[in-house]
PDB file of C-alpha atoms and ligand atoms in Angstrom:
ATOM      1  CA  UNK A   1     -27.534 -23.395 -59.870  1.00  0.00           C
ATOM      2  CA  UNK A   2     -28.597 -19.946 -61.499  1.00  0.00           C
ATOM      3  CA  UNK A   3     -32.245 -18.787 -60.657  1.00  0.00           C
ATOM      4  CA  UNK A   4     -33.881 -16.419 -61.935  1.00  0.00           C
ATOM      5  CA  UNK A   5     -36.264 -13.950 -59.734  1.00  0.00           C
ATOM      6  CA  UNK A   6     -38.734 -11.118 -60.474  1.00  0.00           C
ATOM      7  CA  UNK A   7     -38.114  -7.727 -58.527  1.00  0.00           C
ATOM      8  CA  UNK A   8     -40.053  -4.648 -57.842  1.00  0.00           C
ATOM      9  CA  UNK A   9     -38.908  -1.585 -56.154  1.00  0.00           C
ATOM     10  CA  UNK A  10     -42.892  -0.294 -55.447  1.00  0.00           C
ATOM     11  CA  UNK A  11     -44.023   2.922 -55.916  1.00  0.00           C
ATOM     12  CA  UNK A  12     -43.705   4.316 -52.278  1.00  0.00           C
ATOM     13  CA  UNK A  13     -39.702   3.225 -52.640  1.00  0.00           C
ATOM     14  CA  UNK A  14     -39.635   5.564 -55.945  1.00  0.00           C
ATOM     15  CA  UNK A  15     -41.724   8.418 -55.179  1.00  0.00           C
ATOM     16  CA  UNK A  16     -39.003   8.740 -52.018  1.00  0.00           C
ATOM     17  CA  UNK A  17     -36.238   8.774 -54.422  1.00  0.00           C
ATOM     18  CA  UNK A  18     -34.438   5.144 -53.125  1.00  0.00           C
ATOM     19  CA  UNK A  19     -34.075   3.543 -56.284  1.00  0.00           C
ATOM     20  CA  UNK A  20     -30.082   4.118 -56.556  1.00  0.00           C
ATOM     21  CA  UNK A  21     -29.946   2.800 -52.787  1.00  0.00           C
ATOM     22  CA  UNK A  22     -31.622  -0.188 -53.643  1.00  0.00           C
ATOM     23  CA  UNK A  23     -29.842  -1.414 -56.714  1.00  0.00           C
ATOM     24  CA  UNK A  24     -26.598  -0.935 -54.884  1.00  0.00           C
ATOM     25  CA  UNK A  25     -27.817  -3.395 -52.435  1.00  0.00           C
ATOM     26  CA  UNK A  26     -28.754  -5.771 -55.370  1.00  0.00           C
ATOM     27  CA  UNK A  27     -25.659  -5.861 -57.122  1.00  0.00           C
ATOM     28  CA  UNK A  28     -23.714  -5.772 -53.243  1.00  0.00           C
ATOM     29  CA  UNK A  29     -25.620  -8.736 -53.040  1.00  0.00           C
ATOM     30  CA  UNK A  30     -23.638 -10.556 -56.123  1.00  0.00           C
ATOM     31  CA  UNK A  31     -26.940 -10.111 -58.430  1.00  0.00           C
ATOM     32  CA  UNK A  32     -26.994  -9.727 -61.854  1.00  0.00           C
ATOM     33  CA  UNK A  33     -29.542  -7.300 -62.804  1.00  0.00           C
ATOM     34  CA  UNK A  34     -30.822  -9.245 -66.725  1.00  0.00           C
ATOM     35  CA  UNK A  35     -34.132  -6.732 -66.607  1.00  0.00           C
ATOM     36  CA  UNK A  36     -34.641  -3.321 -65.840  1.00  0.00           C
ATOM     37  CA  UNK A  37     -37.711  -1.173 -66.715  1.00  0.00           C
ATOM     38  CA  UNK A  38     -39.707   1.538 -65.018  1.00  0.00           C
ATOM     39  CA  UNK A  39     -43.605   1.235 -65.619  1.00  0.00           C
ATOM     40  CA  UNK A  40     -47.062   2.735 -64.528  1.00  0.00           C
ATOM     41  CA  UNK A  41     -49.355  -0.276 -63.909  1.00  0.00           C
ATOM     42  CA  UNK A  42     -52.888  -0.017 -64.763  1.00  0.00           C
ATOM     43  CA  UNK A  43     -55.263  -0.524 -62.130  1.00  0.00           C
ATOM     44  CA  UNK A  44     -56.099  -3.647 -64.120  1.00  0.00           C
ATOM     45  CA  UNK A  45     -52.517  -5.017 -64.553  1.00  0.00           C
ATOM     46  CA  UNK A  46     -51.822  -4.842 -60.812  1.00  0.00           C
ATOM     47  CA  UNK A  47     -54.875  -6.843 -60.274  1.00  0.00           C
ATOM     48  CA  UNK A  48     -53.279  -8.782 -62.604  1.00  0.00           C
ATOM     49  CA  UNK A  49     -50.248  -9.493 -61.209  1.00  0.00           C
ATOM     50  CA  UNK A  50     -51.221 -10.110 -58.103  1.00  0.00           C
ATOM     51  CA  UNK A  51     -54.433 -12.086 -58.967  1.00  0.00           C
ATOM     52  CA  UNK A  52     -53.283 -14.957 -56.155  1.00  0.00           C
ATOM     53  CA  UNK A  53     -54.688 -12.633 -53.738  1.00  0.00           C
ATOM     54  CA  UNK A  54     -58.315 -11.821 -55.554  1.00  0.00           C
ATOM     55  CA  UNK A  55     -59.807 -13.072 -52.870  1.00  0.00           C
ATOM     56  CA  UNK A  56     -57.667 -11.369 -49.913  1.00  0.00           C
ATOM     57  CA  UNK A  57     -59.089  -8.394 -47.788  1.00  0.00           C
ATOM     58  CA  UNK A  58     -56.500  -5.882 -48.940  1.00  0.00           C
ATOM     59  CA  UNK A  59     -56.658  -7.062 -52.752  1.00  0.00           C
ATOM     60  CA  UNK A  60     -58.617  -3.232 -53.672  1.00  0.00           C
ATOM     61  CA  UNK A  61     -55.913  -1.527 -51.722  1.00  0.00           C
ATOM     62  CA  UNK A  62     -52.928  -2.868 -52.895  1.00  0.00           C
ATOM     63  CA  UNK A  63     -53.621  -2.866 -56.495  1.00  0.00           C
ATOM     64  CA  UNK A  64     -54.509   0.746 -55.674  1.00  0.00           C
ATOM     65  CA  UNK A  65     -51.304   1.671 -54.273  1.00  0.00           C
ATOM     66  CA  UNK A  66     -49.576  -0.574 -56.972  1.00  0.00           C
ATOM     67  CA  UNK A  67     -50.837   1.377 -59.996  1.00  0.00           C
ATOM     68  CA  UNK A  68     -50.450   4.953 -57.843  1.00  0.00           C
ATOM     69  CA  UNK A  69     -46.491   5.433 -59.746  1.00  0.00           C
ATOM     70  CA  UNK A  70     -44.026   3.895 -61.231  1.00  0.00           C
ATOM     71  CA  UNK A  71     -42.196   0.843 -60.183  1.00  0.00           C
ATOM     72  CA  UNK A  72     -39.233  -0.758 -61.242  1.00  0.00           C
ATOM     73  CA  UNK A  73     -39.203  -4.145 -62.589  1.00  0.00           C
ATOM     74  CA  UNK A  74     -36.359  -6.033 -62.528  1.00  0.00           C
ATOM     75  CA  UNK A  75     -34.953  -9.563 -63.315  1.00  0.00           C
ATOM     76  CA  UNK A  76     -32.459 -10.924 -60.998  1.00  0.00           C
ATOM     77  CA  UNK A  77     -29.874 -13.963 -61.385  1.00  0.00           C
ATOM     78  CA  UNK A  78     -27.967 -15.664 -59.307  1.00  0.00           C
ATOM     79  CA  UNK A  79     -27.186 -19.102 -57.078  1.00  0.00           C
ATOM     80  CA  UNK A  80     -30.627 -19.543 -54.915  1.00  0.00           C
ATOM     81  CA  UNK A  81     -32.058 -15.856 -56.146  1.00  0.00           C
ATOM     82  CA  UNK A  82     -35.438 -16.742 -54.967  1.00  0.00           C
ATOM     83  CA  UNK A  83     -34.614 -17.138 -51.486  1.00  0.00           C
ATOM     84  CA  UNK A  84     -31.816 -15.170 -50.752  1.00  0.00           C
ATOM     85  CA  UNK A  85     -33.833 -11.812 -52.614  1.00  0.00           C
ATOM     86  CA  UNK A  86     -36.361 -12.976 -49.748  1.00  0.00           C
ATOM     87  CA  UNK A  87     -34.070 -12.638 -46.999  1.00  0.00           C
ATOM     88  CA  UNK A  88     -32.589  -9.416 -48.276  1.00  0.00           C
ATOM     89  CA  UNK A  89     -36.342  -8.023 -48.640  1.00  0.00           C
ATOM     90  CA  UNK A  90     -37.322  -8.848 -45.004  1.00  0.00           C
ATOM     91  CA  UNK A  91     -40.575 -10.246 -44.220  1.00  0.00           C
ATOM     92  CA  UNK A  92     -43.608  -8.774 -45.727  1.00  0.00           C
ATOM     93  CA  UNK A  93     -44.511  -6.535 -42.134  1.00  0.00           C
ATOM     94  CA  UNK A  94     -41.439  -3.784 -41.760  1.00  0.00           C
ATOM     95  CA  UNK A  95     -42.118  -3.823 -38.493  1.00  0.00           C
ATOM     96  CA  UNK A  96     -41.326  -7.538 -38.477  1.00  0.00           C
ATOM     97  CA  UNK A  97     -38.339  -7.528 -40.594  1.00  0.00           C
ATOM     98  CA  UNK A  98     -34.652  -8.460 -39.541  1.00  0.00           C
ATOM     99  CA  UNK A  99     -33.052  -4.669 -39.046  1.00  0.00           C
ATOM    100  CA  UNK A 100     -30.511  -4.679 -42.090  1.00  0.00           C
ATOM    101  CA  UNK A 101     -33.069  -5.479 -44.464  1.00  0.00           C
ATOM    102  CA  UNK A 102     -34.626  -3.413 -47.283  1.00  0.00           C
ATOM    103  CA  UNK A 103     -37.888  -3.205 -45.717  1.00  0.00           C
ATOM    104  CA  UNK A 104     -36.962  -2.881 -42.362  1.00  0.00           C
ATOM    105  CA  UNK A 105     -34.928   0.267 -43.557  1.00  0.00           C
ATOM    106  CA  UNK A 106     -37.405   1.367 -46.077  1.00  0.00           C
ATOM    107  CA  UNK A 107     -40.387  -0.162 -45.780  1.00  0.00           C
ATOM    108  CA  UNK A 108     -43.311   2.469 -44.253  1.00  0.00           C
ATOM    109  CA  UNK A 109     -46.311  -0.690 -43.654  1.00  0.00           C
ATOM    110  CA  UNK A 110     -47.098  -4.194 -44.254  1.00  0.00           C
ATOM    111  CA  UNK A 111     -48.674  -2.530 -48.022  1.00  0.00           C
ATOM    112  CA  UNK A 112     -46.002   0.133 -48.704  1.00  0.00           C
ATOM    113  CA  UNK A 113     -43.274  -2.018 -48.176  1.00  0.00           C
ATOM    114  CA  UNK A 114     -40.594  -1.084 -50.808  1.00  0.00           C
ATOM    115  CA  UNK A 115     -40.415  -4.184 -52.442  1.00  0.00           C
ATOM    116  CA  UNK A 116     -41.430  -7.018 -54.434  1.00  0.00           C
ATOM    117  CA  UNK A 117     -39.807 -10.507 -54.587  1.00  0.00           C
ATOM    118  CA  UNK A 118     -41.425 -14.006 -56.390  1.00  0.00           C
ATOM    119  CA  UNK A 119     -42.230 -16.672 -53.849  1.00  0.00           C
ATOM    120  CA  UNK A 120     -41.207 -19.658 -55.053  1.00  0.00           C
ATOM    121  CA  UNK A 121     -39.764 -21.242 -58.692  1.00  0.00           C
ATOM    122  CA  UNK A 122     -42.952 -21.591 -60.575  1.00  0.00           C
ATOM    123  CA  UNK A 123     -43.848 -17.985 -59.157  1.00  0.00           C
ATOM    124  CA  UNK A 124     -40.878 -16.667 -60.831  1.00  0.00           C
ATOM    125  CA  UNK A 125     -41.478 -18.182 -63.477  1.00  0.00           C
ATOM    126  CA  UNK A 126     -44.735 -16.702 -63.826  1.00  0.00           C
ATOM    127  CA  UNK A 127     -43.822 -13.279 -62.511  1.00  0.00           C
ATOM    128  CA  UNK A 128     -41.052 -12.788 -65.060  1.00  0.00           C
ATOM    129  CA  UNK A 129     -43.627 -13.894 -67.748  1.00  0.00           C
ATOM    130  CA  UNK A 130     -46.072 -11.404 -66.692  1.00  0.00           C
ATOM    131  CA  UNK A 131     -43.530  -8.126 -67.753  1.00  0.00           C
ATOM    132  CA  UNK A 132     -41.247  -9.752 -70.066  1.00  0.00           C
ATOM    133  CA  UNK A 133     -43.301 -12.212 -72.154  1.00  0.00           C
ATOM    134  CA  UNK A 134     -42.681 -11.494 -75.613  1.00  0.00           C
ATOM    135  CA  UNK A 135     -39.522  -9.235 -75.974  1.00  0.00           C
ATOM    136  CA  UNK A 136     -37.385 -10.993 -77.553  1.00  0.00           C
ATOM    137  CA  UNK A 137     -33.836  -9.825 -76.106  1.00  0.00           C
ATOM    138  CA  UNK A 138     -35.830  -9.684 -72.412  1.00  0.00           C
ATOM    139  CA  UNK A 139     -33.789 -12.675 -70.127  1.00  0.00           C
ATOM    140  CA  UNK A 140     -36.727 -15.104 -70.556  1.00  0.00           C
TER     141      UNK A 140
HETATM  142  P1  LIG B   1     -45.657  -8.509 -51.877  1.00  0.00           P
HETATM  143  O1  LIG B   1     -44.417  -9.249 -51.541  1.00  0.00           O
HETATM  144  O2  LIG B   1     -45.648  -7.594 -53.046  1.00  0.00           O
HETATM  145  O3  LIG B   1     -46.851  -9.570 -52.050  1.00  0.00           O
HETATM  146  C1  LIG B   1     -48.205  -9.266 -51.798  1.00  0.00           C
HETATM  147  C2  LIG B   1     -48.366  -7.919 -51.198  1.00  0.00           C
HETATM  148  O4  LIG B   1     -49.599  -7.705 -50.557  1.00  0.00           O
HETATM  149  C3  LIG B   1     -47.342  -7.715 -50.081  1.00  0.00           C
HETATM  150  O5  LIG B   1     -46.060  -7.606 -50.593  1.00  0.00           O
HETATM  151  C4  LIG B   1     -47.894  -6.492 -49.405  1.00  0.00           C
HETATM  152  O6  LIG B   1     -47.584  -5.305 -50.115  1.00  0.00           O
HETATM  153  C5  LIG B   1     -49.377  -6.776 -49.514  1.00  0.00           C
HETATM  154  N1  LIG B   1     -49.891  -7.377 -48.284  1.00  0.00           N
HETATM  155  C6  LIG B   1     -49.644  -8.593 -47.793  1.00  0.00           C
HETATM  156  N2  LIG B   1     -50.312  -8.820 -46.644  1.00  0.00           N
HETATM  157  C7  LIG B   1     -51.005  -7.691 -46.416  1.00  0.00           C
HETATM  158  C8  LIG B   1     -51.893  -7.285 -45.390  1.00  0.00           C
HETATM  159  N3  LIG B   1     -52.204  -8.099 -44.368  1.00  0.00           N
HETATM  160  N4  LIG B   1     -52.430  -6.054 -45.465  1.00  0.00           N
HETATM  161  C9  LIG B   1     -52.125  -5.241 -46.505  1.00  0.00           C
HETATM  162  N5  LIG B   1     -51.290  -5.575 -47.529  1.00  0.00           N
HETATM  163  C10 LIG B   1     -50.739  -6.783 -47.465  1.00  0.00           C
END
């Protein structure tokens, strides 16, 4: 069945000028890109979005580095998106990451690490909601 993920290309992945190389790899990956927009979070929107990990040691840091420059936000479809966007990502640590995958290629740490994929279904859900509730001709 068609699923429907949430996407960010983060703002280390931007400031080093690898948007183009990533969306290639997207649509390579038989994605259809149904969102697109660049923003610049405010500290309090990245806290935010990523309010699961409030309580998490690196919560300050990341929503730091998440509202340091633009990202790209992006809504992906297609069979299994969820999980196969995961695999294409790489785990969250580069240096743990399958060679071939984004973050293994682009990703600098375990914080900067290019991108941003939803975790599960009702995650997506969510995610997508957070950027694109509200606009009416947005793929929710
Ligand atoms: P992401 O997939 O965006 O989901 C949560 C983010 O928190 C993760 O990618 C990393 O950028 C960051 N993160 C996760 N674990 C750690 C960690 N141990 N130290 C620092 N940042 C982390």
């Amino acid at each position: 069945m068609t699923e429907k993920t949430l996407a960010i290309i983060k703002p280390d992945a931007v400031k080093k000028k690898i948007i183009g190389r990533i969306i290639q790899r997207i649509e390579d990956e038989g994605f259809k890109i149904s969102g697109l927009k660049m923003l610049l979070l405010t500290k309090e929107e990245a806290q935010g979005f990523y309010i699961v990990h409030k309580d998490k040691p690196f919560y300050a840091s990341l929503t730091d580095f998440m509202s340091s420059g633009e990202i790209l936000v992006m809504v992906l479809e297609r069979e299994n998106a969820i999980i196969h966007w995961r695999e294409v990502m790489g785990a969250t640590d580069p240096a743990l990451a399958r060679p071939g995958t984004i973050r293994h290629t682009h990703g600098f740490s375990i914080e900067r690490n290019a991108v941003h994929g939803s975790d599960s279904l009702p995650t997506a859900e969510w995610e997508i909601g957070y950027f694109y509730k509200g606009e009416g001709k947005q793929p929710l």
